[in-house]
Coordinates of C-alpha atoms in Angstrom, one line a residue:
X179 CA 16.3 11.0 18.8
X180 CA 18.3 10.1 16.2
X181 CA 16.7 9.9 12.9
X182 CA 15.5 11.9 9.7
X183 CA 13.5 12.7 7.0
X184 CA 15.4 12.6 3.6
X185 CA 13.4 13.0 0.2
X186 CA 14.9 11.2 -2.6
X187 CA 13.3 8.9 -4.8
X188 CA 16.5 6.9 -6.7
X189 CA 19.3 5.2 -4.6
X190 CA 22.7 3.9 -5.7
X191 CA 23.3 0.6 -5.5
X192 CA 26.7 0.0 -3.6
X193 CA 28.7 -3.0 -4.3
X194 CA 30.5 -2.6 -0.7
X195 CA 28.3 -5.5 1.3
X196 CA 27.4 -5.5 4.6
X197 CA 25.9 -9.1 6.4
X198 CA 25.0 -7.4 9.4
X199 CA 20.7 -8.3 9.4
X200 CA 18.8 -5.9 11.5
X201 CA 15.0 -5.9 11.2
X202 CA 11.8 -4.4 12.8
X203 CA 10.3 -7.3 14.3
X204 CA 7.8 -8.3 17.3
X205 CA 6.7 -11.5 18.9
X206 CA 3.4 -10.4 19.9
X207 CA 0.4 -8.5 18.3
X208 CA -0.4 -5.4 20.1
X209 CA -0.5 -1.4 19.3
X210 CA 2.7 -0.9 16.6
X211 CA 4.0 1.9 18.8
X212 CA 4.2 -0.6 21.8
X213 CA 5.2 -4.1 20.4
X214 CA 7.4 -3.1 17.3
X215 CA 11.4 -2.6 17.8
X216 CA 14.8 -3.0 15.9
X217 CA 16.7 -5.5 16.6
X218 CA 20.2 -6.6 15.3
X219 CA 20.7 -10.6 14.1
X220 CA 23.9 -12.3 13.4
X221 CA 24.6 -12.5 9.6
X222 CA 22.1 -15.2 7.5
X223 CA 23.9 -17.8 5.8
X224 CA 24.0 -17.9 1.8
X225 CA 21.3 -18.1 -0.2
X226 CA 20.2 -21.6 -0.5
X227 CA 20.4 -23.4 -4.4
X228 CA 16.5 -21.3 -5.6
X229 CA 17.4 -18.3 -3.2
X230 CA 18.4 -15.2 -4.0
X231 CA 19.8 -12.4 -1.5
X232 CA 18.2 -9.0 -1.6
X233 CA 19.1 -6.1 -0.5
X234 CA 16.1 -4.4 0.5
X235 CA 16.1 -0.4 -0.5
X236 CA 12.9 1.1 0.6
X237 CA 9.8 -0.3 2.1
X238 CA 6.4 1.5 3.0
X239 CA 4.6 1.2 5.4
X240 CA 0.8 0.7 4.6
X241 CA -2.5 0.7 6.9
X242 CA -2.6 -3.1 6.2
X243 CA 0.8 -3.2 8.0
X244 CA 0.0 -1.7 10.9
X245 CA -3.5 -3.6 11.3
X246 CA -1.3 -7.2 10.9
X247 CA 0.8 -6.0 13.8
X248 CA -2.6 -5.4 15.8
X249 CA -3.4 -8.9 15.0
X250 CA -7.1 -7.8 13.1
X251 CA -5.5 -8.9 9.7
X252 CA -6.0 -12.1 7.9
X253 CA -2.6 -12.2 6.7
X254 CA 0.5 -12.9 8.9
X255 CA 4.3 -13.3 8.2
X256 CA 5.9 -16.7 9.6
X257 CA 7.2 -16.5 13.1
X258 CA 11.1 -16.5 12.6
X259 CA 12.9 -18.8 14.8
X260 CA 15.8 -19.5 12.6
X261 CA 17.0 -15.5 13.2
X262 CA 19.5 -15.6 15.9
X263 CA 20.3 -12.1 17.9
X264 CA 23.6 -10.9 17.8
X265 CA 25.1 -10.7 21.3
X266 CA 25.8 -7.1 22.9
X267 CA 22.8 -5.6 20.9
X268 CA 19.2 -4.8 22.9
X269 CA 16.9 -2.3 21.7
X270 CA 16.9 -1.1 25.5
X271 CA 12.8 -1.1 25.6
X272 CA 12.3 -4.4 27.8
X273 CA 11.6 -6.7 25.0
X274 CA 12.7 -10.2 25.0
X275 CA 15.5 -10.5 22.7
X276 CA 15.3 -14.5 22.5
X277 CA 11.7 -15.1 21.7
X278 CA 10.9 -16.4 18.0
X279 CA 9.8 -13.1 16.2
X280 CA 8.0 -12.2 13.2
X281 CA 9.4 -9.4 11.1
X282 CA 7.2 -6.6 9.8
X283 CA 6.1 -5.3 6.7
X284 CA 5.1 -6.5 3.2
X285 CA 6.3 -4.3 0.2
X286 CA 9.6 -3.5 -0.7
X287 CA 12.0 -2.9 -3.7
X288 CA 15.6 -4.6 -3.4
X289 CA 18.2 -5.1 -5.3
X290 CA 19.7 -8.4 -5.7
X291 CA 23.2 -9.2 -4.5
X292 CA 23.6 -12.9 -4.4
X293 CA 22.0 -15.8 -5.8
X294 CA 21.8 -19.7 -5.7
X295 CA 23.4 -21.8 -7.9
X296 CA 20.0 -22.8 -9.8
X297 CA 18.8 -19.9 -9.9
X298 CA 18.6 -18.2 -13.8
X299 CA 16.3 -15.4 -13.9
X300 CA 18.1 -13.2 -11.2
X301 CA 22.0 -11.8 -11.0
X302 CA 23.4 -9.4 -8.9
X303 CA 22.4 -5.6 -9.6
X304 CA 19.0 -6.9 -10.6
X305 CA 16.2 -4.7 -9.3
X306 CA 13.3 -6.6 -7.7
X307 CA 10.3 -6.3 -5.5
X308 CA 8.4 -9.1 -3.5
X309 CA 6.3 -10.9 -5.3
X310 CA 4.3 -12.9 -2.3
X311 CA 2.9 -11.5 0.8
X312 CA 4.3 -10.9 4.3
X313 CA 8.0 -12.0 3.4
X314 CA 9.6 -9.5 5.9
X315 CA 9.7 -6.4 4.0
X316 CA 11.5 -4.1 7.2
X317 CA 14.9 -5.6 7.0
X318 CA 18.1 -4.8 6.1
X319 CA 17.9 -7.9 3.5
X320 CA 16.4 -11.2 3.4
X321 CA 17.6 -14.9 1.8
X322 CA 13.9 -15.3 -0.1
X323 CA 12.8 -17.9 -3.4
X324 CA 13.6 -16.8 -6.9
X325 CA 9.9 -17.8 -7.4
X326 CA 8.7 -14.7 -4.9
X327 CA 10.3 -12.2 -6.4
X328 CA 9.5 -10.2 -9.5
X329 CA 11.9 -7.5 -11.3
X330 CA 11.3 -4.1 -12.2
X331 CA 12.2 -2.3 -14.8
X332 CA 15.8 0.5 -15.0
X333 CA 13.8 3.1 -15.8
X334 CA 10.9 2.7 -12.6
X335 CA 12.1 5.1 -9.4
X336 CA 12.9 3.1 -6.3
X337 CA 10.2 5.0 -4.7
X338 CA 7.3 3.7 -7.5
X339 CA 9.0 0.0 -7.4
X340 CA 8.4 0.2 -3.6
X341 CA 4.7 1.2 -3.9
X342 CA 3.4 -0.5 -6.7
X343 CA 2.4 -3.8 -5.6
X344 CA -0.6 -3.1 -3.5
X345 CA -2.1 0.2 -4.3
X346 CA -2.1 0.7 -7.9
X347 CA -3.0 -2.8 -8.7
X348 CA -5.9 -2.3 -6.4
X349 CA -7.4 0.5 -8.1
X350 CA -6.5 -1.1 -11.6
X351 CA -8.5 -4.4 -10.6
X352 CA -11.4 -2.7 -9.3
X353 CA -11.8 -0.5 -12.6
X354 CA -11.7 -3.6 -14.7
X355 CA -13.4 -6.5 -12.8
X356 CA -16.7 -6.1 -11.6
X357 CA -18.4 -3.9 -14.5
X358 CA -17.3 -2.5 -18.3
X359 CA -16.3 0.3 -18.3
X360 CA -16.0 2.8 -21.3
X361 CA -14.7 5.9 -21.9
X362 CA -17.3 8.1 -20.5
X363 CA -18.6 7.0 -18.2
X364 CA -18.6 7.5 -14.3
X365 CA -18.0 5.9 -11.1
X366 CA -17.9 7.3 -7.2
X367 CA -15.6 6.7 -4.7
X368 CA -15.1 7.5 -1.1
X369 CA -11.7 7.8 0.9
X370 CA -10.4 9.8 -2.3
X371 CA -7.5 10.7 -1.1
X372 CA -6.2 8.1 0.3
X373 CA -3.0 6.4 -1.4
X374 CA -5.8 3.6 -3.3
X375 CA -8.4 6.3 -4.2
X376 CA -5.6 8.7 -5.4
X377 CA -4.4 5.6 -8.0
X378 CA -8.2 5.2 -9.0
X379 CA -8.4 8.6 -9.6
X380 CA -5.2 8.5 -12.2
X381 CA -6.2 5.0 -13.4
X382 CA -9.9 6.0 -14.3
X383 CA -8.5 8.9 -16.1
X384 CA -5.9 6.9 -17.7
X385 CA -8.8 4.7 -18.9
X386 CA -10.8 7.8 -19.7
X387 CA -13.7 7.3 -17.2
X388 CA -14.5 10.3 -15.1
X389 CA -14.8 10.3 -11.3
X390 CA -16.8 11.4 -8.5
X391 CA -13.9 11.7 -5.1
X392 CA -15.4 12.1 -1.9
X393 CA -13.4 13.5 1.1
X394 CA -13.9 14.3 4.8
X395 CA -14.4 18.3 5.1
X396 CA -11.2 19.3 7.1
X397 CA -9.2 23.2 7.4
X398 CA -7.1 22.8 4.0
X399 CA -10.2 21.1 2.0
X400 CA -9.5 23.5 -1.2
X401 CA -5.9 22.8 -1.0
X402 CA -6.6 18.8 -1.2
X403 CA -9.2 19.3 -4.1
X404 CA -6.7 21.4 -6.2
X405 CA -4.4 18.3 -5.6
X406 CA -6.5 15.5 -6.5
X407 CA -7.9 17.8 -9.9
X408 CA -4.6 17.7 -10.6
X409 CA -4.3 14.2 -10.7
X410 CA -7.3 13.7 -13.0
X411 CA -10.4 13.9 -10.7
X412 CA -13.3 14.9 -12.0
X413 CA -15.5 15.9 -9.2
X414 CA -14.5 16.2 -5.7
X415 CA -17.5 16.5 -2.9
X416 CA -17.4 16.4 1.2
X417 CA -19.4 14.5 2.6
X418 CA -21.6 16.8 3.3
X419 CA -22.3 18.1 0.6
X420 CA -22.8 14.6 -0.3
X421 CA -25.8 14.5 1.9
X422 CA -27.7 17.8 0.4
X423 CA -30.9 16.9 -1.0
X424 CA -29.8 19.3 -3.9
X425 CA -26.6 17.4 -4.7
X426 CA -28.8 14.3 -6.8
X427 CA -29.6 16.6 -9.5
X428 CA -25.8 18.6 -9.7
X429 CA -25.3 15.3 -10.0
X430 CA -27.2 14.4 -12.8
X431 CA -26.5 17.2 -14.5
X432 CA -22.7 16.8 -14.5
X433 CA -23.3 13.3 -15.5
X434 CA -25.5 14.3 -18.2
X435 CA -28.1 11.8 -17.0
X436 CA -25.5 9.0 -17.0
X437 CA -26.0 6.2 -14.7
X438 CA -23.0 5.7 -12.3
X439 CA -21.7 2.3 -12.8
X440 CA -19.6 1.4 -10.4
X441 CA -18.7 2.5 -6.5
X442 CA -15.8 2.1 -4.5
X443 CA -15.9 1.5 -0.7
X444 CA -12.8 1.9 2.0
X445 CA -15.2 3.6 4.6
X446 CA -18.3 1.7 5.9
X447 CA -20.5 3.1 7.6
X448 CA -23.7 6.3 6.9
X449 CA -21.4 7.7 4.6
X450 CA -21.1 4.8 2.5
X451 CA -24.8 4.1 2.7
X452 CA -25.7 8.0 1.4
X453 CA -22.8 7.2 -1.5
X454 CA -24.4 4.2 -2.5
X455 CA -27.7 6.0 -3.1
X456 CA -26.0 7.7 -6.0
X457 CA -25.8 4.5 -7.9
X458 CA -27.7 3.8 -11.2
X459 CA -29.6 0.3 -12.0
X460 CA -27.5 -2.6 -12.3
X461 CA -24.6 -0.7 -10.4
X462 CA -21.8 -2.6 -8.5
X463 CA -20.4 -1.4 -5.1
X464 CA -17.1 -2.7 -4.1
X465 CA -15.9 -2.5 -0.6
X466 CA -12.0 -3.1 0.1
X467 CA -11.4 -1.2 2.9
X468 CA -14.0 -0.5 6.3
X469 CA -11.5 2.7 7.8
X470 CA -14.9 3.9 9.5
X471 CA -15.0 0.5 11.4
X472 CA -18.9 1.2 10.8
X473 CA -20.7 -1.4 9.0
X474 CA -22.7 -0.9 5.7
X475 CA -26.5 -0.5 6.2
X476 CA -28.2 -0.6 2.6
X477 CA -32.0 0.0 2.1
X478 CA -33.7 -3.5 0.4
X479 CA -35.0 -1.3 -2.3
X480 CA -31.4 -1.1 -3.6
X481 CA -31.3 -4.4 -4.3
X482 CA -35.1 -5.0 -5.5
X483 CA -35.4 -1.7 -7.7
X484 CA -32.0 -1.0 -8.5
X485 CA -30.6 -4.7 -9.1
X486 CA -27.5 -3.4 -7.0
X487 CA -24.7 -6.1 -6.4
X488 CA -22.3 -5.7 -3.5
X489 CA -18.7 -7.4 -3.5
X490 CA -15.9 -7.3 -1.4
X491 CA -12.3 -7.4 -2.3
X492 CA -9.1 -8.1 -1.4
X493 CA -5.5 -7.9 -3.4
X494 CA -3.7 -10.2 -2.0
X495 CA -6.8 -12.6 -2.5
X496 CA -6.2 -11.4 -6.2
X497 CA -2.8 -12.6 -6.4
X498 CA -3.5 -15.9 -4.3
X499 CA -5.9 -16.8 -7.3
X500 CA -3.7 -15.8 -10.3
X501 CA -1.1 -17.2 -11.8
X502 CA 2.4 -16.1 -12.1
X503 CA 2.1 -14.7 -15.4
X504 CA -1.0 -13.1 -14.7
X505 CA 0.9 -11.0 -11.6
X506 CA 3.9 -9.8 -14.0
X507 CA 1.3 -9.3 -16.5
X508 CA -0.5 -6.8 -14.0
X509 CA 3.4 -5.0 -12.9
X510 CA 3.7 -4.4 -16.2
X511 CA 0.8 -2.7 -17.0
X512 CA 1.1 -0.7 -13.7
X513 CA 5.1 0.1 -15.2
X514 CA 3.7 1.3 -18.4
X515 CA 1.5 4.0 -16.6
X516 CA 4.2 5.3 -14.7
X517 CA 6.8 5.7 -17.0
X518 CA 3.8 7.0 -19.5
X519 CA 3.4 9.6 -16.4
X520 CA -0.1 8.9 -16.3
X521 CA 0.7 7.3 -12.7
X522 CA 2.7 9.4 -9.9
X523 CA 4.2 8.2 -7.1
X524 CA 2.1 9.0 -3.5
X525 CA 3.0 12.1 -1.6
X526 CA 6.0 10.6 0.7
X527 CA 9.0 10.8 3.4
X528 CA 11.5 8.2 3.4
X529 CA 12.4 7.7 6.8
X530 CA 15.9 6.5 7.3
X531 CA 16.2 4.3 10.5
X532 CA 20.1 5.5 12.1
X533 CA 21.5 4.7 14.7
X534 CA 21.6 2.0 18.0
X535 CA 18.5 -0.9 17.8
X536 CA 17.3 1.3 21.0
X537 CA 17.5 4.8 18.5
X538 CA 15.2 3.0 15.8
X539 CA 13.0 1.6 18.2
X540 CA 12.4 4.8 19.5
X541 CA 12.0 6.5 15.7
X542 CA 9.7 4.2 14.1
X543 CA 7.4 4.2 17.5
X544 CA 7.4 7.7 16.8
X545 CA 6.1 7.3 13.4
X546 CA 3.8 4.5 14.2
X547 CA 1.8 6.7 17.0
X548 CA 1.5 9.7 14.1
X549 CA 0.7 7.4 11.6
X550 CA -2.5 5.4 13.8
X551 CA -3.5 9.1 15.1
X552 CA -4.3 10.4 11.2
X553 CA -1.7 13.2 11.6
X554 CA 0.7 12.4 9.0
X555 CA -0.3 12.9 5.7
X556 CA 2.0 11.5 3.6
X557 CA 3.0 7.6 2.7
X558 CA 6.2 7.0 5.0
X559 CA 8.7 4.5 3.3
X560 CA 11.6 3.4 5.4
X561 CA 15.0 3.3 4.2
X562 CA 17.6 1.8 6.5
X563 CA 20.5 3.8 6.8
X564 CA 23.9 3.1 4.7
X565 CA 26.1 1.7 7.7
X566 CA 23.4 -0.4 8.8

């Protein structure tokens, strides 16, 4: 199998230009593993009079990826008749090469290589990442609107540029939106370690705010809580220890009586429901992610006694509602903690698909079975390789 692991988080930008356009794509929803594969297109035309070309560099791939692909998200890219196949090239797996197809993925930092003649905010060498959702992130490059891009800054890492659309905005807008928070005060949040929950934990502390990080018990648990302390958590608990009796009153003690403000939700289910109890008066839960696939069961008295409010919420419904300026507005902010250091990149591989259409198909069903089994720990960005 003919692909690789390589950890890098700059790449140099080559002026050498290939117009060979080969992309992950499918034309039907189904299990990633199953229904995803390369594929090799003849070259796009030129960008069109507001189009720009980009180059795209590296491109993760997140849960909400791989749930689109199943067909349980309520987000979808354009089916894609306009890509023709290049003739001689199959990915060898018993896919139809001549259906329309939809190509995968979301986020993604490019650099720009060629742009339309009306075009003014964009020249070649600019950095950018995608702006608007579900563009066609796992390509080699895409013709897209000057208005759905955004640039990014010389001194932001490819890797940061390529993950800081959707998860660190998440965590940001959650901190800010539902309650006030000051510095001193506490929130809880389940799913800690997960690539949103590890951006609340360095946004909060950013902020000043201290939080409560609750994690699945597992064999390397002190390991993981030495790594999220590190990034500015205050607490971490299992769930079960969660669920002690006992645990209220460390609480209140650590909090020094301190109502919690504000909890965040990417789990559903019993575990969520026992979180929730932790909540002070006038609290607000927020629920953006359901990873249990377990719904939320809350006890009325939460709501009577307690004057709880529940929301739900969704980035890209963020971005749907907010201006232009209000999305660069947000970048920057996110660009300013990371160069400030007060926001790391996730734990990664870049995965560098090599190699024949039937080589990468094979590689990135590889990935795709690890990734929905929960065995690979780390964010997985994909990089396609140099010659491609």
């Amino acid at each position: 199998m003919n692909f690789r692991f390589i950890q890098k988080s700059f790449f140099s930008t080559s002026s050498r230009q290939n117009n060979t356009l080969r992309a992950l794509v499918y034309h039907k929803n189904g299990n990633p593993a199953e229904v995803l594969r390369a594929q090799t297109f003849e070259p796009l035309g030129k960008p069109g009079p507001s189009q720009v070309r980009v180059k795209v560099l590296l491109s993760p791939i997140n849960p909400a990826d791989i749930n689109v692909i199943e067909g349980v998200y309520p987000d979808a890219p354009i089916l894609r008749s306009d890509l023709v196949p290049r003739g001689g090239t199959s990915s060898s797996v018993g896919h139809d090469r001549e259906k329309p197809v939809f190509v995968g993925g979301n986020e993604a930092v490019g650099v720009v290589t060629d742009a339309g003649a009306a075009v003014q905010e964009f020249k070649a060498g600019d950095r950018v990442i995608f702006d608007k959702s579900q563009l066609g992130a796992w390509a080699t490059y895409q013709n897209l609107e000057a208005a759905q891009l955004a640039k990014v800054d010389n001194d932001i890492s490819d890797v940061a540029a390529a993950t800081m659309r959707i998860n660190p905005p998440t965590a940001l807008l959650m901190l800010r939106s539902f309650t006030a928070l000051q510095p001193g005060d506490w929130i809880i949040q389940n799913g800690a370690n997960s690539a949103v929950g590890q951006a609340v934990i360095q946004v909060a502390a950013a902020l000043g705010v201290n939080t409560i990080n609750l994690v699945r018990n597992r064999p390397d648990i002190n390991e993981l809580m030495i790594r999220l302390h590190a990034l500015g958590a205050t607490r971490v608990l299992t769930y079960n220890e969660l669920a002690d009796k006992a645990m209220k009153q460390e609480v209140k003690k650590w909090t020094q009586g301190k109502p919690i403000k504000l909890g965040l939700n990417c789990v559903g289910g019993k575990d969520t429901t026992i979180m929730t109890g932790y909540l002070g008066k006038d609290a607000h839960l927020v629920s953006y992610g359901a990873m249990s696939k377990s719904p939320i069961s809350l006890p009325t008295s939460y709501f009577i006694f307690k004057n709880l409010t529940c929301h739900g919420y969704w980035q890209s419904r963020w971005y749907g509602d907010h201006s232009k300026a209000d999305r660069l507005g947000v970048y920057a902010e996110i660009m300013d903690l990371i160069r400030q250091k007060k926001l790391k990149v996730p734990e990664h591989e870049i995965l560098e698909l090599k190699g024949s259409d039937g080589e990468v198909t094979r590689a990135i069903a590889h990935a795709m079975k690890n990734l929905s089994a929960g065995s690979h720990g780390k964010k997985i960005l994909l990089k396609w390789a140099s010659d491609s």
